[in-house]
PDB file of C-alpha atoms and ligand atoms in Angstrom:
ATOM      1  CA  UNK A  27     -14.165 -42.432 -36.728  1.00 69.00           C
ATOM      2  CA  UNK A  28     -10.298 -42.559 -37.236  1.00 86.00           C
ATOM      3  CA  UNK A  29      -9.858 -42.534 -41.015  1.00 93.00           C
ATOM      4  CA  UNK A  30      -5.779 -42.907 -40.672  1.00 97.00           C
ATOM      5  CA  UNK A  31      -4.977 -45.018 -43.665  1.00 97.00           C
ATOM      6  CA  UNK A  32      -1.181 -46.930 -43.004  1.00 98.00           C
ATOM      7  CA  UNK A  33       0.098 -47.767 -46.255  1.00 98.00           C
ATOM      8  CA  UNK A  34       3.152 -50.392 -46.654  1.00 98.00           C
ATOM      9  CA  UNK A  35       5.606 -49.655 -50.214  1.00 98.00           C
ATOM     10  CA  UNK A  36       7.557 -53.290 -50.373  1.00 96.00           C
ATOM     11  CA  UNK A  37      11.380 -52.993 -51.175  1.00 96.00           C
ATOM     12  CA  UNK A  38      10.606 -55.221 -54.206  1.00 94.00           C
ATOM     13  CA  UNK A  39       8.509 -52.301 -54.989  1.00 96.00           C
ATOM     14  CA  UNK A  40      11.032 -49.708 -54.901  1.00 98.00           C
ATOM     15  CA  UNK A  41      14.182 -50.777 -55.384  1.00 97.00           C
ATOM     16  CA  UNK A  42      15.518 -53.542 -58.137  1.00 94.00           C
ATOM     17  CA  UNK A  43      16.139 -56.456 -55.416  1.00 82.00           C
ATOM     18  CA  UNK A  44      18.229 -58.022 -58.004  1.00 86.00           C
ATOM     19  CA  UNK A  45      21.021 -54.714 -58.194  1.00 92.00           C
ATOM     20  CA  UNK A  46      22.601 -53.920 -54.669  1.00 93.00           C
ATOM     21  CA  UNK A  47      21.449 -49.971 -53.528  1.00 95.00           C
ATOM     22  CA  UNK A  48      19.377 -49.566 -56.789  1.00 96.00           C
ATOM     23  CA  UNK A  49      16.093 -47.519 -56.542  1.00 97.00           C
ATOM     24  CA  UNK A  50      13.607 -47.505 -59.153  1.00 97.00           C
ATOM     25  CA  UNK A  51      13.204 -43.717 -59.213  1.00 97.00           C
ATOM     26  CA  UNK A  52      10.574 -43.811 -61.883  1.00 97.00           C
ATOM     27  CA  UNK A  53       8.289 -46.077 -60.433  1.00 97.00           C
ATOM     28  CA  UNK A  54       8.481 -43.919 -56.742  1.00 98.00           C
ATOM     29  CA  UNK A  55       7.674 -41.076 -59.271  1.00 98.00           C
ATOM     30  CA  UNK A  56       4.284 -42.487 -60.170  1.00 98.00           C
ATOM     31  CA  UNK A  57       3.527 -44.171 -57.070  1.00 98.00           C
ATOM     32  CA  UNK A  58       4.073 -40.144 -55.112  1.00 98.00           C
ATOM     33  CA  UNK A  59       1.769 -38.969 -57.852  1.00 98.00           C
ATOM     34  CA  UNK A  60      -1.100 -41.492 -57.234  1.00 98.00           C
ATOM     35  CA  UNK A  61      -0.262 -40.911 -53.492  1.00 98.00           C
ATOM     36  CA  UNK A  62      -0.756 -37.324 -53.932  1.00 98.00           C
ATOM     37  CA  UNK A  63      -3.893 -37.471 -55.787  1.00 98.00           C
ATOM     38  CA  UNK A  64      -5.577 -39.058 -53.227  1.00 96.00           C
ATOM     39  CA  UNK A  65      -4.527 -37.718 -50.376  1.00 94.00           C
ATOM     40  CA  UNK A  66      -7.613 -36.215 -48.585  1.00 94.00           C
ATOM     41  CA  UNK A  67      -7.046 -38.207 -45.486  1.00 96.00           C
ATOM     42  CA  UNK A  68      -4.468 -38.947 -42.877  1.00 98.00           C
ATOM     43  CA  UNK A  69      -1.894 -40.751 -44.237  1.00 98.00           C
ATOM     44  CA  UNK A  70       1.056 -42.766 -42.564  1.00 98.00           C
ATOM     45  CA  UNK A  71       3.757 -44.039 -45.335  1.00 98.00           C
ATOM     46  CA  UNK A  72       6.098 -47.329 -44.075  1.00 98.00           C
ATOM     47  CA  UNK A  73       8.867 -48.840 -46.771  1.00 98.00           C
ATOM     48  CA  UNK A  74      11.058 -51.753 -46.448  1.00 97.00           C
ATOM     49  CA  UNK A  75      14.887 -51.963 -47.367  1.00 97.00           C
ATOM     50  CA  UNK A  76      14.589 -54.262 -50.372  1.00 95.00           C
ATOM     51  CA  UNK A  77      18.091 -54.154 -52.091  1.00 96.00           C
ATOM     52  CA  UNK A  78      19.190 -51.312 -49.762  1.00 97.00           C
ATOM     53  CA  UNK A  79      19.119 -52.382 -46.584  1.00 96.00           C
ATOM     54  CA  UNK A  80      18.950 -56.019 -46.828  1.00 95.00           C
ATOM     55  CA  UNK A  81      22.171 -57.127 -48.627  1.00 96.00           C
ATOM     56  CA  UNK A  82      24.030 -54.816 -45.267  1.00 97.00           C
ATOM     57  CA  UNK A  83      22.119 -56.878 -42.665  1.00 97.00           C
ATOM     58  CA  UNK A  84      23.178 -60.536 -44.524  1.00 96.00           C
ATOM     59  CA  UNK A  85      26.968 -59.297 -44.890  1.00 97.00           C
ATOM     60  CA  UNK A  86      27.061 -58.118 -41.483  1.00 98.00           C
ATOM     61  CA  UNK A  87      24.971 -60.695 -39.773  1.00 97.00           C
ATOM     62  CA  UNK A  88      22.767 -58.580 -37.944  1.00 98.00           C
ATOM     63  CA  UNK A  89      19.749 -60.784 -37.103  1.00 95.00           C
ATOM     64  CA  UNK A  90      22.212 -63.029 -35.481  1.00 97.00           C
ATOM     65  CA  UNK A  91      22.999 -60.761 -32.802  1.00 98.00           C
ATOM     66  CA  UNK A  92      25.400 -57.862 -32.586  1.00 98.00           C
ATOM     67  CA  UNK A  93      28.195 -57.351 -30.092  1.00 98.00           C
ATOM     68  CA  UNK A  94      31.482 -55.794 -30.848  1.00 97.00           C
ATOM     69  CA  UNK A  95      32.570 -58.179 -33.343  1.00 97.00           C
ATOM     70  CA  UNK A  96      30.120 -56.623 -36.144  1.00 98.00           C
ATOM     71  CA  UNK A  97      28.778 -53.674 -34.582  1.00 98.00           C
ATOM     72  CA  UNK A  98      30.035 -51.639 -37.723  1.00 98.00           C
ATOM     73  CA  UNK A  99      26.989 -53.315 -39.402  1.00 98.00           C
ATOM     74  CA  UNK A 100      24.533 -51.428 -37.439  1.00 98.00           C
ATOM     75  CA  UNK A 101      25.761 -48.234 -39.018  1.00 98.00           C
ATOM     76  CA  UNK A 102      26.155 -49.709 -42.449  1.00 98.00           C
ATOM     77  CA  UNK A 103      22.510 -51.282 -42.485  1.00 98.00           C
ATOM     78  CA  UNK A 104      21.212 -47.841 -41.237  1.00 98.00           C
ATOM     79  CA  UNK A 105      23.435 -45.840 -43.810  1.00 98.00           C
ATOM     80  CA  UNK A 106      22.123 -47.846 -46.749  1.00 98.00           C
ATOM     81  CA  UNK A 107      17.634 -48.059 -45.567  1.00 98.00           C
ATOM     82  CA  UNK A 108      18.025 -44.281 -44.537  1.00 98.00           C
ATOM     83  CA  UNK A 109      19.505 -43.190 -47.967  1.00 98.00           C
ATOM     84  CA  UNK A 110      16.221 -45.141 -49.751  1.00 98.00           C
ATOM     85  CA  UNK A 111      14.254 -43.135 -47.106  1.00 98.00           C
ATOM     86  CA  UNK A 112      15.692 -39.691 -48.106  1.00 98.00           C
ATOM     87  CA  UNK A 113      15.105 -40.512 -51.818  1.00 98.00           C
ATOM     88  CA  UNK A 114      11.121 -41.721 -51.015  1.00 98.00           C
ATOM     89  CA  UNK A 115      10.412 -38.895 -49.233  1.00 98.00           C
ATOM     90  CA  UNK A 116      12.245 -35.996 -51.437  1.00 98.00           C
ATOM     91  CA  UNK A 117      10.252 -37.866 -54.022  1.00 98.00           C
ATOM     92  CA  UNK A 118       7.213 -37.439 -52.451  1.00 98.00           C
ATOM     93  CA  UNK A 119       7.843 -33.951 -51.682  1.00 98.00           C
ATOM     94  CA  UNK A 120       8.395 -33.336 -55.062  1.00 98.00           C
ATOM     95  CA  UNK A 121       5.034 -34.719 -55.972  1.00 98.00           C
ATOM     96  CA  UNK A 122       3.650 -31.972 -53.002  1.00 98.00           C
ATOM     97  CA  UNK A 123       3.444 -34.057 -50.307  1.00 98.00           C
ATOM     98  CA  UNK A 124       4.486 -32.766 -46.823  1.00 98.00           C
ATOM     99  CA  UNK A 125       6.703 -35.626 -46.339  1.00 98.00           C
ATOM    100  CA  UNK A 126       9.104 -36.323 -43.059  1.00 98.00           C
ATOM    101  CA  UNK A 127      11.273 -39.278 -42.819  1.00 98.00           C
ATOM    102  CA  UNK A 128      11.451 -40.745 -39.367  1.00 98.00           C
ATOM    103  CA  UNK A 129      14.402 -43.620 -38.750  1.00 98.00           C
ATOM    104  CA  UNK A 130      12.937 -46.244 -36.108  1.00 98.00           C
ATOM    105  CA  UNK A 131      16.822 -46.390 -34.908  1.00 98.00           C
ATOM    106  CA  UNK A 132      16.437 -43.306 -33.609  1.00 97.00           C
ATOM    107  CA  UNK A 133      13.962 -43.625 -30.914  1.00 91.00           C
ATOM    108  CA  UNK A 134      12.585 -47.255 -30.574  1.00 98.00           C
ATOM    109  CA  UNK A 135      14.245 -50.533 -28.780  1.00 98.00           C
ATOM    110  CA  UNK A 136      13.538 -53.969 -29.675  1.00 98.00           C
ATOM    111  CA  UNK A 137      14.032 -57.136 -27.695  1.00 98.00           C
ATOM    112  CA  UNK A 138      14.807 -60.636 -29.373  1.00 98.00           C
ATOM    113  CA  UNK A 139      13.427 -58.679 -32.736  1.00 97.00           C
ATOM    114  CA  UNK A 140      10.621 -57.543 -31.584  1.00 97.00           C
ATOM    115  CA  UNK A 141       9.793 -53.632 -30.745  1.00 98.00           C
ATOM    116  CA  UNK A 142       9.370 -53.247 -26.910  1.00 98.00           C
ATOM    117  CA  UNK A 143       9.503 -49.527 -27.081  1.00 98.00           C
ATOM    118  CA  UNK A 144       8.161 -47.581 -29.753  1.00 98.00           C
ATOM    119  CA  UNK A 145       5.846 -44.204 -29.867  1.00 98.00           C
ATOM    120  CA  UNK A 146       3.265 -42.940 -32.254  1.00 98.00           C
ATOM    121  CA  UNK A 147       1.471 -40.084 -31.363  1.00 98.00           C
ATOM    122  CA  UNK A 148       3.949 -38.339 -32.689  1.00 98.00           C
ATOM    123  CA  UNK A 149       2.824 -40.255 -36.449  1.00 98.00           C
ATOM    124  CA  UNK A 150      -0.819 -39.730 -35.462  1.00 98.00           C
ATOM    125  CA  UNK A 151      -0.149 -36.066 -34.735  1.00 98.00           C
ATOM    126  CA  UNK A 152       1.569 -35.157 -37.899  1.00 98.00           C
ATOM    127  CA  UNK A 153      -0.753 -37.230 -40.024  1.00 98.00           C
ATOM    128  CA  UNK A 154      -3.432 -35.333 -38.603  1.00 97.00           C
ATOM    129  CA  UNK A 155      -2.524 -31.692 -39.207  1.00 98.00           C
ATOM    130  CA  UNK A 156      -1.802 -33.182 -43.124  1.00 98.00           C
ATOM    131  CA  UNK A 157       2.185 -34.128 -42.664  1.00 98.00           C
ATOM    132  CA  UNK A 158       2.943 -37.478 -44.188  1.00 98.00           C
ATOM    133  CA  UNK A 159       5.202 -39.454 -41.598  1.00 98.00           C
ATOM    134  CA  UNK A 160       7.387 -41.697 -43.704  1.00 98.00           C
ATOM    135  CA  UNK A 161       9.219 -44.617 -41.575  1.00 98.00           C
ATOM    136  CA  UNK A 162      11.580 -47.593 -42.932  1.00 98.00           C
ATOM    137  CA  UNK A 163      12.167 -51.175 -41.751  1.00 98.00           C
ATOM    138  CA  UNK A 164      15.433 -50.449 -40.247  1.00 98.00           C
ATOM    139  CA  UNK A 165      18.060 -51.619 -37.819  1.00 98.00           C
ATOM    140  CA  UNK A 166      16.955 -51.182 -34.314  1.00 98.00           C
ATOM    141  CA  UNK A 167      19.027 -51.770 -30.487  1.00 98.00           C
ATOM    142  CA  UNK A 168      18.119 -54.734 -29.143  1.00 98.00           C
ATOM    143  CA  UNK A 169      17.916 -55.304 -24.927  1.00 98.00           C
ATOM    144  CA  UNK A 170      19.057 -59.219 -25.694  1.00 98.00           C
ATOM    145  CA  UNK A 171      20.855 -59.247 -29.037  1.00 98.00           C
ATOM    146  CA  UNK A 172      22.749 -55.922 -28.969  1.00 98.00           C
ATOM    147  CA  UNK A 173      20.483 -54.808 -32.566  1.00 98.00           C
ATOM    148  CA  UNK A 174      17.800 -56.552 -34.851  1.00 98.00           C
ATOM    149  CA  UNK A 175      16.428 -55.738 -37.960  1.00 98.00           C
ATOM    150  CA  UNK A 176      13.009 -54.796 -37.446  1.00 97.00           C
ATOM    151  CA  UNK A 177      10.691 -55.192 -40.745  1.00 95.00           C
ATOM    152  CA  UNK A 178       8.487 -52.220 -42.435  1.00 96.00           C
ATOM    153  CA  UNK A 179       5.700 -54.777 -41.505  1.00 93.00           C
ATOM    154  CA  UNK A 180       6.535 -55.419 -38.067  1.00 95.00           C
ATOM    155  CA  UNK A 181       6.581 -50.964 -38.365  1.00 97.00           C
ATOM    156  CA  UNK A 182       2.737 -51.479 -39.698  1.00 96.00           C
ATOM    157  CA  UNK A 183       1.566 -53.515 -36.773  1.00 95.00           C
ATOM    158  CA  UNK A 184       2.696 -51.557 -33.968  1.00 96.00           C
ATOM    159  CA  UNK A 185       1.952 -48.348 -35.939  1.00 98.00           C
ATOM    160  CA  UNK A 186      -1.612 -49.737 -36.194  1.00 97.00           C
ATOM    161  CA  UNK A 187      -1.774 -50.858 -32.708  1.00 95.00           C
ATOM    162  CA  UNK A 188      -0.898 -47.328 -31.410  1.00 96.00           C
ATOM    163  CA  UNK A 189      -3.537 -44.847 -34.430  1.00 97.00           C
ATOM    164  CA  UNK A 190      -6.116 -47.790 -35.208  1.00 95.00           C
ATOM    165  CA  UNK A 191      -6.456 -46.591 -38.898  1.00 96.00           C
ATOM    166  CA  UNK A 192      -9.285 -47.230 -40.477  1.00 93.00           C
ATOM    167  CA  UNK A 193      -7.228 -49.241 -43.323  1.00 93.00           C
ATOM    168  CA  UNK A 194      -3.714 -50.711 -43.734  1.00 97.00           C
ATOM    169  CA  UNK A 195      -2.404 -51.777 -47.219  1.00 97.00           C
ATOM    170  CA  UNK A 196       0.829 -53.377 -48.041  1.00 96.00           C
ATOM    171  CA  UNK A 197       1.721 -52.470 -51.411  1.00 97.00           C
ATOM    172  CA  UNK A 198       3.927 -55.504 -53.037  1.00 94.00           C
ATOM    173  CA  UNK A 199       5.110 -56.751 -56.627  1.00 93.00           C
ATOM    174  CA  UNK A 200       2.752 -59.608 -56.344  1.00 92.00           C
ATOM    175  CA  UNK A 201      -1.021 -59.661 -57.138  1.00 95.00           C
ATOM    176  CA  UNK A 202      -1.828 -60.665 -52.993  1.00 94.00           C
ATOM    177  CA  UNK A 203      -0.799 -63.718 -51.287  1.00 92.00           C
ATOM    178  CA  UNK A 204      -0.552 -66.357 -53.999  1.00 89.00           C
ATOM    179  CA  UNK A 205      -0.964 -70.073 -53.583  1.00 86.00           C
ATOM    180  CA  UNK A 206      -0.359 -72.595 -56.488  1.00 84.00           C
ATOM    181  CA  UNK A 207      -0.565 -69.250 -58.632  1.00 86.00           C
ATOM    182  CA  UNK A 208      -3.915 -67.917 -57.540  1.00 90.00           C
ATOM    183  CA  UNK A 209      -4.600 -64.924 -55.159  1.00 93.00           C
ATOM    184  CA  UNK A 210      -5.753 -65.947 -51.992  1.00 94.00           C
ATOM    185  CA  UNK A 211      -8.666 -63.227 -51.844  1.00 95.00           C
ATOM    186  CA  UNK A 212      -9.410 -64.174 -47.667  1.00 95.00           C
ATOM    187  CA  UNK A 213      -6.877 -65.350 -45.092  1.00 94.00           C
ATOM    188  CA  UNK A 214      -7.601 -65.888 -41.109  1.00 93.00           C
ATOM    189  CA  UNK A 215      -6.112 -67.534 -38.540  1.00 90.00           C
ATOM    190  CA  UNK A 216      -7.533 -70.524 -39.260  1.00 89.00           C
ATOM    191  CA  UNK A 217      -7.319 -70.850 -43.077  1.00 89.00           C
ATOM    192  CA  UNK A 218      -3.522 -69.707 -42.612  1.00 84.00           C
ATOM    193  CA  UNK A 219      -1.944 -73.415 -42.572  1.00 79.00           C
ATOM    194  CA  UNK A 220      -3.930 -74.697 -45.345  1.00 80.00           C
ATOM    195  CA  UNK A 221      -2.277 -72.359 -47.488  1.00 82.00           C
ATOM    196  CA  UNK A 222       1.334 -72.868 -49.349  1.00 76.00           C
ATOM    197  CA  UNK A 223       2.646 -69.835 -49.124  1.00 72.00           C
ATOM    198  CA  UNK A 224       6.421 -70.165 -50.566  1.00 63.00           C
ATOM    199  CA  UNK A 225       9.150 -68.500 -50.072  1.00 55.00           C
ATOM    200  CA  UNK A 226      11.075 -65.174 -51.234  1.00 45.00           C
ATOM    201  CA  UNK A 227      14.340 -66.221 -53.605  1.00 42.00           C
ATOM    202  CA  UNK A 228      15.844 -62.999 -52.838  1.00 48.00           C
ATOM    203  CA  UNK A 229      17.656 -61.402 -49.941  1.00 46.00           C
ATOM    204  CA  UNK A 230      14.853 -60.723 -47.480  1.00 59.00           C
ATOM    205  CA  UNK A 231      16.361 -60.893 -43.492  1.00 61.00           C
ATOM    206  CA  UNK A 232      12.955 -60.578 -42.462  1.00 61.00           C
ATOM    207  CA  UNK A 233      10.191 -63.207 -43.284  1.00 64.00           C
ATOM    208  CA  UNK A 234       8.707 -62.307 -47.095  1.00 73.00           C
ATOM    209  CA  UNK A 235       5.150 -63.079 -47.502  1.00 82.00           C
ATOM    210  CA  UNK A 236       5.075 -65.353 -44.533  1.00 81.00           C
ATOM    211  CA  UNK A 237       6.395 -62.741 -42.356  1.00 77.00           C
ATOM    212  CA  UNK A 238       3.947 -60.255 -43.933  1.00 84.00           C
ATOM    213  CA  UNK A 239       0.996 -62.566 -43.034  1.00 89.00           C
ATOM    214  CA  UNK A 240       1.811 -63.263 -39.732  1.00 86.00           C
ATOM    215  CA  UNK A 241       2.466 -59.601 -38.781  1.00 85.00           C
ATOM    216  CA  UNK A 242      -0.772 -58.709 -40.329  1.00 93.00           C
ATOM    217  CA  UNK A 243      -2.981 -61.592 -38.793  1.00 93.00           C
ATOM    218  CA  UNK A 244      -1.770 -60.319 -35.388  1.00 90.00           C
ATOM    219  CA  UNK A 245      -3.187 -56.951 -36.308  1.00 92.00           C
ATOM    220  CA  UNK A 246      -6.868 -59.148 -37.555  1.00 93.00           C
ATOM    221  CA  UNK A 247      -6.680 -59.982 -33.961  1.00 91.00           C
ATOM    222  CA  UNK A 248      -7.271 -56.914 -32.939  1.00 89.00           C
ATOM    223  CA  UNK A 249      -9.770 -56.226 -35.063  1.00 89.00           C
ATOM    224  CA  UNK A 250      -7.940 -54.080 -37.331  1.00 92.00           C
ATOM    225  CA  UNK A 251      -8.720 -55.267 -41.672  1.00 92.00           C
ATOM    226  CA  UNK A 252      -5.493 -55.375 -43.869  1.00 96.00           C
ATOM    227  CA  UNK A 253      -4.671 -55.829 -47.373  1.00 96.00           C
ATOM    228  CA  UNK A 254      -2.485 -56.890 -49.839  1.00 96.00           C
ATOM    229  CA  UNK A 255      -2.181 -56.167 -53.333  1.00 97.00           C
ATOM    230  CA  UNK A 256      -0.020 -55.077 -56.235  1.00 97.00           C
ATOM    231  CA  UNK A 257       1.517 -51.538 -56.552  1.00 98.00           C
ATOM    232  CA  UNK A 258      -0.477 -51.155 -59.950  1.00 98.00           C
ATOM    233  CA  UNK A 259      -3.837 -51.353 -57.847  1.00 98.00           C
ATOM    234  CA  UNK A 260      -2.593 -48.639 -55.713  1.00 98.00           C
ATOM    235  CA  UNK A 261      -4.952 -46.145 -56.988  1.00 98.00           C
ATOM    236  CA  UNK A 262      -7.732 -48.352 -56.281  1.00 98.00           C
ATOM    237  CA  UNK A 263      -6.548 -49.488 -52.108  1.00 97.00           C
ATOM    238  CA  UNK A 264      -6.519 -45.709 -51.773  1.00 97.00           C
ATOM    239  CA  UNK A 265      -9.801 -45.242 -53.050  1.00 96.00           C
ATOM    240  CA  UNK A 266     -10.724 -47.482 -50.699  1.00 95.00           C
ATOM    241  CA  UNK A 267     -12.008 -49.836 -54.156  1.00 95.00           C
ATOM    242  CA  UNK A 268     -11.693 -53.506 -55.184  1.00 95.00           C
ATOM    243  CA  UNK A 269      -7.975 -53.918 -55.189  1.00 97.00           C
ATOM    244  CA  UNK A 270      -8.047 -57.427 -56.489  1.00 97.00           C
ATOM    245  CA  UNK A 271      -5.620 -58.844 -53.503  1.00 97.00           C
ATOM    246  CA  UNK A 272      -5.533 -60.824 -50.253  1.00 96.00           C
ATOM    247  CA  UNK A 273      -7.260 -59.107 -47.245  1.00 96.00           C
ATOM    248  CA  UNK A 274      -6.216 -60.539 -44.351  1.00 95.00           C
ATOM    249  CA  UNK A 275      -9.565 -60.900 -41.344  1.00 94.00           C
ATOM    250  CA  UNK A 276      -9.756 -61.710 -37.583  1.00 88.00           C
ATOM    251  CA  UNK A 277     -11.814 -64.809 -37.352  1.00 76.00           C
ATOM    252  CA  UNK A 278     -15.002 -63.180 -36.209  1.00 57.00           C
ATOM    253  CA  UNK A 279     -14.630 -60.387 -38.736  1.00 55.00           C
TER     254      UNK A 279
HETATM  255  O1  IP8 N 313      12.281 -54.713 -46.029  1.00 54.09           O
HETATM  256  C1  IP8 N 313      14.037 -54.537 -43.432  1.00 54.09           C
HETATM  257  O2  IP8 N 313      12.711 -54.072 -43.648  1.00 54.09           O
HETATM  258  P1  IP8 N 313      11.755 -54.868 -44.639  1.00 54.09           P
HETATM  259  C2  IP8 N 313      14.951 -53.424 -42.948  1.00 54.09           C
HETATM  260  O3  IP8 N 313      10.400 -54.252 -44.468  1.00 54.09           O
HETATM  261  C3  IP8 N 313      16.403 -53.697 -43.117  1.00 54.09           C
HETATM  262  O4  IP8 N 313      11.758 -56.320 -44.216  1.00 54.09           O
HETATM  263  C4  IP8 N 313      17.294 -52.664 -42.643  1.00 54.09           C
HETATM  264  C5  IP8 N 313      16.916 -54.759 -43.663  1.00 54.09           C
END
């Protein structure tokens, strides 16, 4: 049996979404540690942008299309998620993790947003021999809009598709998906509308928890379990334990 876990770090978790390019150093610190401490399996490591990344694809208008006009912005949106990348992963190396950063811009294409051309045997490869691939939501060519942003989460589900891990966790600053203040412990297909799920206040191109949901239901589909749960129960989702989140289930599941 595969036992590839794909584990999701939010931007919210790692960066201060209220401060432009801040990175909350100590937190990545602790997070690497608990990472490192349980790694005895393989191990594929996605982040989003949060407050570096995000604020570049607003000023620049990248999920609007790019042409000419603001192609500068697909250079300044990959300048600022690529610097958070080089700071996760030197922090995970530092923790003694064999940590590689791989930039989706490099070798994927996208059309209207979505990824029609992206490898991972490559991931499944390193993760096997006991590297830890770490990739970003990043800015990505698009075949109809000149370049999209393409999410960390929209990263997970074709990351999934291509290993089928045995677990995928998205790591948040939320207890799970919450609805009138409670965690939603179960979500399907079918429960999905019945559920309020609000909407991020902060700068977040790409969908917060909604986005997150759908992404992830699309991976229930295909039979594949996911979960959701606050960066403090980290320890615990790695463990494979009761993280005290959402998991997210295909119907017949
Ligand atoms: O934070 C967005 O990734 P996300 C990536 O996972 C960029 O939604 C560059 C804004």
């Amino acid at each position: 049996m595969n036992k590839t876990v794909i584990l999701k770090l939010g931007g919210s978790v790692i960066t201060e979404k209220e401060n432009a390019g801040v990175i909350d150093h100590t937190r990545l610190t602790t997070i690497a540690e608990t990472i490192a401490s349980h790694h005895d399996y393989p191990l594929i490591l996605v982040h989003g942008a949060g407050s570096c990344g995000h604020p570049e694809a607003e000023r620049f208008g990248i999920q609007g299309g790019v042409g000419e006009r603001n192609a500068i912005g697909v250079g300044e949106t990959h300048r600022a998620v690529a610097g958070l990348n080089a700071v996760v992963v030197s922090i995970l190396r530092g923790a003694g993790l064999d940590a590689i950063g791989i930039h989706p811009l490099s070798g994927s294409l996208a059309e209207n947003g979505r990824l029609i051309s992206f490898e991972t045997g490559h991931l499944a490869k390193m993760a096997e021999i006991g590297l830890v691939p770490v990739l970003h939501g990043d800015v990505v060519m698009d075949r109809a809009k000149g370049a999209c942003i393409v999410s960390g989460d929209q990263l997970v589900l074709r990351i999934a598709e291509g290993v089928g891990p045995c677990r995928v966790g998205l790591a948040t600053d939320v207890p799970g998906v919450l609805s009138c203040g409670n965690v939603v412990r179960t979500i399907t297909r079918s429960t999905l509308n019945g559920i309020n799920l609000g909407n991020s206040q902060k700068t977040d191109v790409t969908g917060g928890m909604r986005g997150k949901v759908e992404e992830l239901l699309t991976l229930a589909d295909a039979g594949i379990i996911s979960s959701i749960f606050h960066i403090d129960r980290l320890a615990a989702f790695l463990a494979g334990a009761e993280h005290g989140g959402t998991t997210i289930i295909g119907a017949d599941t």
